């Protein structure tokens, strides 16, 4: 469960979000739409607590932005998977090592790391390329690897910030089908996108971020 209560955010003294309230329930698939700079990425940063509100409260799972301690933030982030438009894979590590790294940094046992990394790669259809370097993969394959890395900690929600922004239409459709499959397994998905064709093809609850507010929206 994710809840935002009367949240306001300023960045460089510029209001970005104003008194917004929002709830995302377990297992939901939600789109965020809006112009560039409207606050979609800001909202996601609030959820994984890379940013804190100037006013209001953000509750993610059992953590609250008003009471969370700095040392607890890494534990929160293990419960939240994040996928970016530009993949953010480590270029000097294999696909397997990129996925495994998310477990290595928290000190997981080697046996657990191997089993969960292979499982995540299987879910995204990349097990056969686990020893490839990222630059040998297509854009769609790199995004699949990034999704596997986000899934390896078994998060309850996946935040996807323009995950198809650098991909062609066919590959974008494949990535959306993958995200839907992940969602059907019980993981909530919050996806920011400008690709309204995908929203029409894969309809889900859609929220519009505009003028610092969040309202129910639909693909134009």
XYZ file of C-alpha atoms in Angstrom:
220
model
C 0.000 0.000 0.000
C 1.229 3.481 -0.915
C -0.492 6.603 0.375
C 0.295 10.289 -0.040
C -1.557 12.752 2.189
C -1.674 16.450 1.209
C 1.881 16.296 -0.102
C 3.641 19.400 -1.403
C 7.123 19.450 -2.928
C 9.430 22.290 -3.858
C 12.616 21.856 -5.888
C 14.970 24.836 -6.015
C 12.151 26.883 -4.429
C 9.866 26.013 -7.339
C 6.570 24.316 -6.397
C 6.317 20.984 -8.232
C 3.481 19.191 -6.423
C 0.825 20.967 -4.368
C -1.369 19.293 -1.724
C -1.719 16.020 -3.590
C -3.314 12.908 -2.097
C -3.001 9.516 -3.722
C -3.422 5.834 -2.909
C -2.019 2.850 -4.791
C -3.246 -0.482 -3.504
C -1.556 -3.870 -3.541
C -1.312 -5.368 -7.026
C -2.525 -2.275 -8.935
C -1.178 -1.178 -12.314
C -1.216 2.621 -12.614
C -0.003 4.955 -15.361
C 1.314 8.472 -14.729
C 0.967 10.875 -17.643
C 1.743 14.572 -18.019
C 4.114 16.957 -19.716
C 7.854 16.785 -19.181
C 8.646 18.514 -15.889
C 5.106 18.121 -14.536
C 6.294 16.079 -11.536
C 6.025 12.413 -12.547
C 9.611 11.574 -11.624
C 9.289 13.681 -8.477
C 6.355 11.543 -7.384
C 8.396 8.379 -7.874
C 11.309 9.839 -5.911
C 8.907 10.477 -3.049
C 7.901 6.813 -3.053
C 11.443 5.453 -2.748
C 12.284 8.351 -0.434
C 15.019 9.914 -2.489
C 13.020 13.109 -1.909
C 10.935 14.209 1.070
C 7.863 16.441 1.008
C 7.952 19.996 2.294
C 4.445 19.320 3.573
C 2.332 16.222 4.095
C 3.223 12.569 4.526
C 4.158 9.637 2.302
C 3.492 6.102 3.529
C 5.099 3.202 1.674
C 4.429 -0.251 3.083
C 5.119 0.253 6.813
C 7.404 3.266 6.375
C 6.369 6.904 6.779
C 8.298 9.866 5.385
C 7.659 11.763 8.618
C 9.212 9.137 10.912
C 11.607 7.039 8.830
C 15.215 7.089 9.993
C 18.069 7.397 7.522
C 19.333 3.891 8.299
C 15.899 2.462 7.435
C 15.795 3.884 3.903
C 17.875 1.049 2.351
C 15.387 -1.464 3.794
C 12.494 0.469 2.247
C 14.241 0.479 -1.128
C 14.555 -3.289 -1.092
C 10.750 -3.323 -1.192
C 10.588 -0.921 -4.163
C 11.989 -1.826 -7.588
C 12.942 1.026 -9.932
C 13.396 0.922 -13.721
C 14.689 3.909 -15.685
C 14.462 5.010 -19.306
C 18.233 4.736 -19.821
C 18.588 1.303 -18.160
C 21.484 2.320 -15.830
C 23.248 -1.020 -16.200
C 26.873 -1.298 -15.061
C 28.816 -1.470 -18.353
C 31.749 -3.484 -16.960
C 29.616 -6.340 -15.569
C 27.731 -9.154 -17.228
C 23.951 -9.268 -17.257
C 24.027 -11.819 -14.442
C 26.398 -9.680 -12.367
C 24.239 -6.590 -12.907
C 21.242 -8.434 -11.488
C 23.232 -10.127 -8.724
C 24.733 -6.803 -7.638
C 21.431 -5.705 -6.095
C 21.703 -8.671 -3.714
C 25.442 -8.463 -3.162
C 25.201 -4.942 -1.741
C 22.853 -6.179 1.001
C 25.098 -9.116 1.885
C 22.842 -11.937 0.672
C 24.396 -15.438 0.714
C 26.008 -16.577 -2.551
C 23.540 -19.437 -2.972
C 20.606 -17.032 -2.563
C 22.157 -14.546 -4.990
C 22.599 -17.153 -7.718
C 19.139 -18.677 -7.319
C 17.275 -15.363 -7.239
C 19.303 -13.750 -10.038
C 18.668 -16.721 -12.328
C 14.987 -16.712 -11.397
C 14.672 -12.987 -12.188
C 16.446 -13.426 -15.525
C 14.153 -16.318 -16.392
C 11.105 -14.156 -15.673
C 12.240 -11.583 -18.227
C 13.424 -14.134 -20.797
C 17.159 -13.405 -20.537
C 18.626 -16.460 -18.835
C 20.359 -17.482 -22.056
C 22.202 -14.140 -22.185
C 23.251 -13.970 -18.555
C 26.984 -13.924 -19.376
C 26.716 -11.235 -22.067
C 27.949 -7.701 -21.464
C 25.278 -4.957 -21.635
C 26.693 -3.396 -24.813
C 26.133 -6.690 -26.643
C 22.388 -6.520 -25.941
C 19.679 -4.724 -27.875
C 17.851 -1.843 -26.200
C 14.903 -4.082 -25.369
C 17.191 -6.718 -23.860
C 18.964 -4.083 -21.770
C 15.606 -2.931 -20.423
C 14.679 -6.545 -19.619
C 17.949 -6.873 -17.698
C 17.142 -3.669 -15.807
C 13.686 -5.045 -14.958
C 15.265 -8.303 -13.723
C 17.568 -6.279 -11.464
C 14.571 -4.375 -10.097
C 12.735 -7.657 -9.411
C 15.536 -9.593 -7.762
C 14.715 -8.242 -4.279
C 11.082 -9.325 -4.774
C 9.599 -5.809 -4.364
C 5.929 -5.210 -3.716
C 5.895 -2.365 -6.269
C 7.832 -1.663 -9.451
C 8.345 1.993 -10.417
C 8.956 2.324 -14.156
C 10.011 5.819 -15.233
C 9.517 6.064 -19.024
C 10.736 2.446 -19.485
C 9.934 2.444 -23.224
C 11.180 5.956 -23.987
C 14.259 4.722 -25.878
C 12.641 1.702 -27.536
C 10.900 1.160 -30.866
C 7.146 0.446 -30.953
C 7.369 -3.343 -31.221
C 9.871 -3.651 -28.378
C 7.823 -1.186 -26.305
C 4.811 -3.464 -26.692
C 6.905 -6.440 -25.549
C 8.088 -4.546 -22.464
C 4.502 -3.591 -21.565
C 3.414 -7.198 -21.956
C 6.237 -8.172 -19.595
C 5.204 -5.536 -17.034
C 1.627 -6.787 -17.207
C 2.845 -10.334 -16.584
C 4.810 -9.125 -13.552
C 1.739 -7.272 -12.340
C -0.444 -10.374 -12.663
C 1.959 -12.188 -10.346
C 1.028 -9.690 -7.609
C 3.596 -6.884 -7.966
C 2.092 -3.403 -8.222
C 3.356 -1.283 -11.131
C 3.490 2.515 -11.349
C 4.615 3.585 -14.805
C 5.315 7.100 -16.073
C 4.926 7.362 -19.826
C 4.273 9.627 -22.790
C 3.369 6.654 -24.976
C -0.392 7.012 -25.137
C -0.679 4.258 -27.734
C 0.557 1.771 -25.132
C -2.006 3.029 -22.626
C -4.768 2.428 -25.134
C -3.371 -1.010 -25.958
C -2.878 -2.002 -22.296
C -5.524 0.002 -20.402
C -5.173 0.532 -16.663
C -5.942 3.278 -14.162
C -4.356 6.496 -15.431
C -3.393 9.584 -13.434
C -2.612 12.982 -14.944
C 0.041 15.181 -13.322
C -0.639 18.790 -14.290
C -0.091 22.177 -12.618
C 1.126 20.500 -9.454
C -2.045 18.397 -9.076
C -2.919 14.765 -9.755
C -6.282 13.910 -11.281
C -7.861 10.933 -13.028
C -6.783 11.035 -16.664
C -6.888 9.148 -19.932
C -4.675 8.855 -22.979
C -5.441 11.670 -25.451
